[in-house]
Amino acid sequence: MKIVLDTNVIIAAFAARGLCSEVFEVILAEHSILLSKQILTEVQKNLKNKLRLPPSFINEIINYLLSVSEIIGTVAVEKSACRDKNDNHILGAAMSGKADIIVTGDDDLLVIKRFKNIDILSPREFWERLKK
């Protein structure tokens, strides 16, 4: 499957061992990770501002993500697609990359549940789906 990972899932995967890191590892091993430049920019900003990681380590993480992901563009989506317009780029990336699933912890995206045949799942929902 082709899967777009939202910034919050990536940050959680690198911040601590737990569900998001396990989801990341499974997707890495068995599926395709799709990321846009905007998602990578958000990841870089959050690694710096929220986790306060040193620039050299942030660069290593970004380079790693570049090496294991397919970098995709985004397409415009209607402004009303998500109640938080700042999250529309996630939907646009998923459409551009023909993703099957978006994995996110963002309630503004999760409430949509499905967008243009793309399932929007929390890390827990994704994990449960894998178990089936």
CSV table of C-alpha atoms in Angstrom, one decimal:
chain,number,residue,atom,x,y,z
A,1,MET,CA,0.0,0.0,0.0
A,2,LYS,CA,1.0,3.6,-0.5
A,3,ILE,CA,0.8,5.5,2.8
A,4,VAL,CA,1.1,9.2,3.6
A,5,LEU,CA,2.4,9.8,7.1
A,6,ASP,CA,1.4,13.0,8.7
A,7,THR,CA,4.0,15.1,10.5
A,8,ASN,CA,2.7,14.3,14.0
A,9,VAL,CA,3.2,10.5,13.4
A,10,ILE,CA,6.7,11.0,12.1
A,11,ILE,CA,7.7,13.2,15.0
A,12,ALA,CA,6.2,10.7,17.5
A,13,ALA,CA,8.0,7.8,15.7
A,14,PHE,CA,11.4,9.5,16.2
A,15,ALA,CA,10.6,11.0,19.7
A,16,ALA,CA,10.1,7.7,21.6
A,17,ARG,CA,9.6,4.0,21.2
A,18,GLY,CA,5.9,3.2,21.0
A,19,LEU,CA,3.0,2.7,18.7
A,20,CYS,CA,4.1,5.4,16.1
A,21,SER,CA,7.6,4.0,15.9
A,22,GLU,CA,6.2,0.5,15.4
A,23,VAL,CA,3.7,1.7,12.7
A,24,PHE,CA,6.6,3.5,11.0
A,25,GLU,CA,8.7,0.4,11.0
A,26,VAL,CA,5.9,-1.8,9.6
A,27,ILE,CA,5.1,0.7,6.8
A,28,LEU,CA,8.8,1.0,6.0
A,29,ALA,CA,9.2,-2.8,5.8
A,30,GLU,CA,6.0,-3.7,4.0
A,31,HIS,CA,4.5,-0.6,2.2
A,32,SER,CA,5.5,2.6,0.5
A,33,ILE,CA,5.9,5.8,2.4
A,34,LEU,CA,4.8,8.9,0.6
A,35,LEU,CA,6.0,12.4,1.7
A,36,SER,CA,5.7,15.8,0.2
A,37,LYS,CA,8.3,18.6,0.6
A,38,GLN,CA,5.8,20.4,2.8
A,39,ILE,CA,5.5,17.5,5.2
A,40,LEU,CA,9.3,17.2,5.3
A,41,THR,CA,9.6,21.0,6.0
A,42,GLU,CA,7.1,20.6,8.9
A,43,VAL,CA,9.0,17.6,10.2
A,44,GLN,CA,12.3,19.6,10.2
A,45,LYS,CA,10.6,22.5,11.9
A,46,ASN,CA,9.1,20.4,14.6
A,47,LEU,CA,12.2,18.4,15.3
A,48,LYS,CA,13.9,21.7,15.9
A,49,ASN,CA,11.2,23.6,17.8
A,50,LYS,CA,9.5,20.8,19.7
A,51,LEU,CA,12.1,18.1,20.2
A,52,ARG,CA,15.0,20.7,20.2
A,53,LEU,CA,17.3,18.3,18.4
A,54,PRO,CA,20.7,19.5,17.2
A,55,PRO,CA,20.8,20.5,13.5
A,56,SER,CA,23.2,17.7,12.5
A,57,PHE,CA,20.8,15.1,13.9
A,58,ILE,CA,17.8,16.8,12.2
A,59,ASN,CA,19.7,16.6,8.9
A,60,GLU,CA,20.3,12.9,9.4
A,61,ILE,CA,16.6,12.2,10.1
A,62,ILE,CA,15.6,14.3,7.0
A,63,ASN,CA,18.1,12.5,4.8
A,64,TYR,CA,17.0,9.2,6.1
A,65,LEU,CA,13.3,10.1,5.4
A,66,LEU,CA,14.4,11.1,1.9
A,67,SER,CA,16.1,7.8,1.3
A,68,VAL,CA,13.2,5.6,2.4
A,69,SER,CA,10.3,7.6,1.1
A,70,GLU,CA,8.8,8.5,-2.3
A,71,ILE,CA,8.8,12.3,-2.5
A,72,ILE,CA,5.5,13.5,-4.1
A,73,GLY,CA,4.0,16.7,-5.1
A,74,THR,CA,0.6,18.0,-3.9
A,75,VAL,CA,-2.5,18.9,-5.8
A,76,ALA,CA,-5.0,21.6,-4.8
A,77,VAL,CA,-8.0,20.4,-2.8
A,78,GLU,CA,-11.2,22.4,-2.1
A,79,LYS,CA,-10.6,24.8,0.8
A,80,SER,CA,-13.5,23.2,2.6
A,81,ALA,CA,-12.0,19.7,2.4
A,82,CYS,CA,-10.7,19.9,6.0
A,83,ARG,CA,-11.9,22.1,8.8
A,84,ASP,CA,-8.3,23.2,9.4
A,85,LYS,CA,-7.2,24.6,6.0
A,86,ASN,CA,-3.5,24.1,7.1
A,87,ASP,CA,-4.1,20.4,6.8
A,88,ASN,CA,-5.3,20.4,3.2
A,89,HIS,CA,-1.7,19.9,1.9
A,90,ILE,CA,-1.8,16.4,3.5
A,91,LEU,CA,-5.0,15.6,1.5
A,92,GLY,CA,-3.4,17.1,-1.6
A,93,ALA,CA,-0.2,15.0,-1.1
A,94,ALA,CA,-2.3,11.8,-0.7
A,95,MET,CA,-4.2,12.6,-3.9
A,96,SER,CA,-1.0,13.4,-5.8
A,97,GLY,CA,0.7,10.2,-4.7
A,98,LYS,CA,-2.4,8.1,-5.2
A,99,ALA,CA,-2.2,7.0,-1.6
A,100,ASP,CA,-4.3,4.3,-0.1
A,101,ILE,CA,-4.1,5.6,3.4
A,102,ILE,CA,-3.2,8.6,5.4
A,103,VAL,CA,-1.9,7.8,8.9
A,104,THR,CA,-2.4,10.8,11.3
A,105,GLY,CA,-3.0,11.8,14.8
A,106,ASP,CA,-4.7,15.0,13.8
A,107,ASP,CA,-8.4,15.2,14.8
A,108,ASP,CA,-9.1,17.6,12.0
A,109,LEU,CA,-8.1,15.0,9.5
A,110,LEU,CA,-9.4,11.9,11.4
A,111,VAL,CA,-12.9,13.3,11.5
A,112,ILE,CA,-13.0,13.1,7.7
A,113,LYS,CA,-12.4,9.3,7.8
A,114,ARG,CA,-12.3,8.9,4.0
A,115,PHE,CA,-11.3,11.4,1.3
A,116,LYS,CA,-11.5,10.6,-2.4
A,117,ASN,CA,-11.1,6.8,-1.7
A,118,ILE,CA,-8.2,7.4,0.7
A,119,ASP,CA,-8.8,6.1,4.2
A,120,ILE,CA,-7.7,8.4,7.0
A,121,LEU,CA,-6.6,6.4,10.0
A,122,SER,CA,-5.0,7.0,13.4
A,123,PRO,CA,-1.9,5.0,14.2
A,124,ARG,CA,-4.0,2.7,16.4
A,125,GLU,CA,-6.6,2.2,13.6
A,126,PHE,CA,-3.9,1.4,11.1
A,127,TRP,CA,-2.3,-1.1,13.6
A,128,GLU,CA,-5.7,-2.8,14.2
A,129,ARG,CA,-6.3,-3.0,10.4
A,130,LEU,CA,-2.9,-4.7,10.0
A,131,LYS,CA,-3.8,-7.4,12.6
A,132,LYS,CA,-6.9,-8.4,10.6
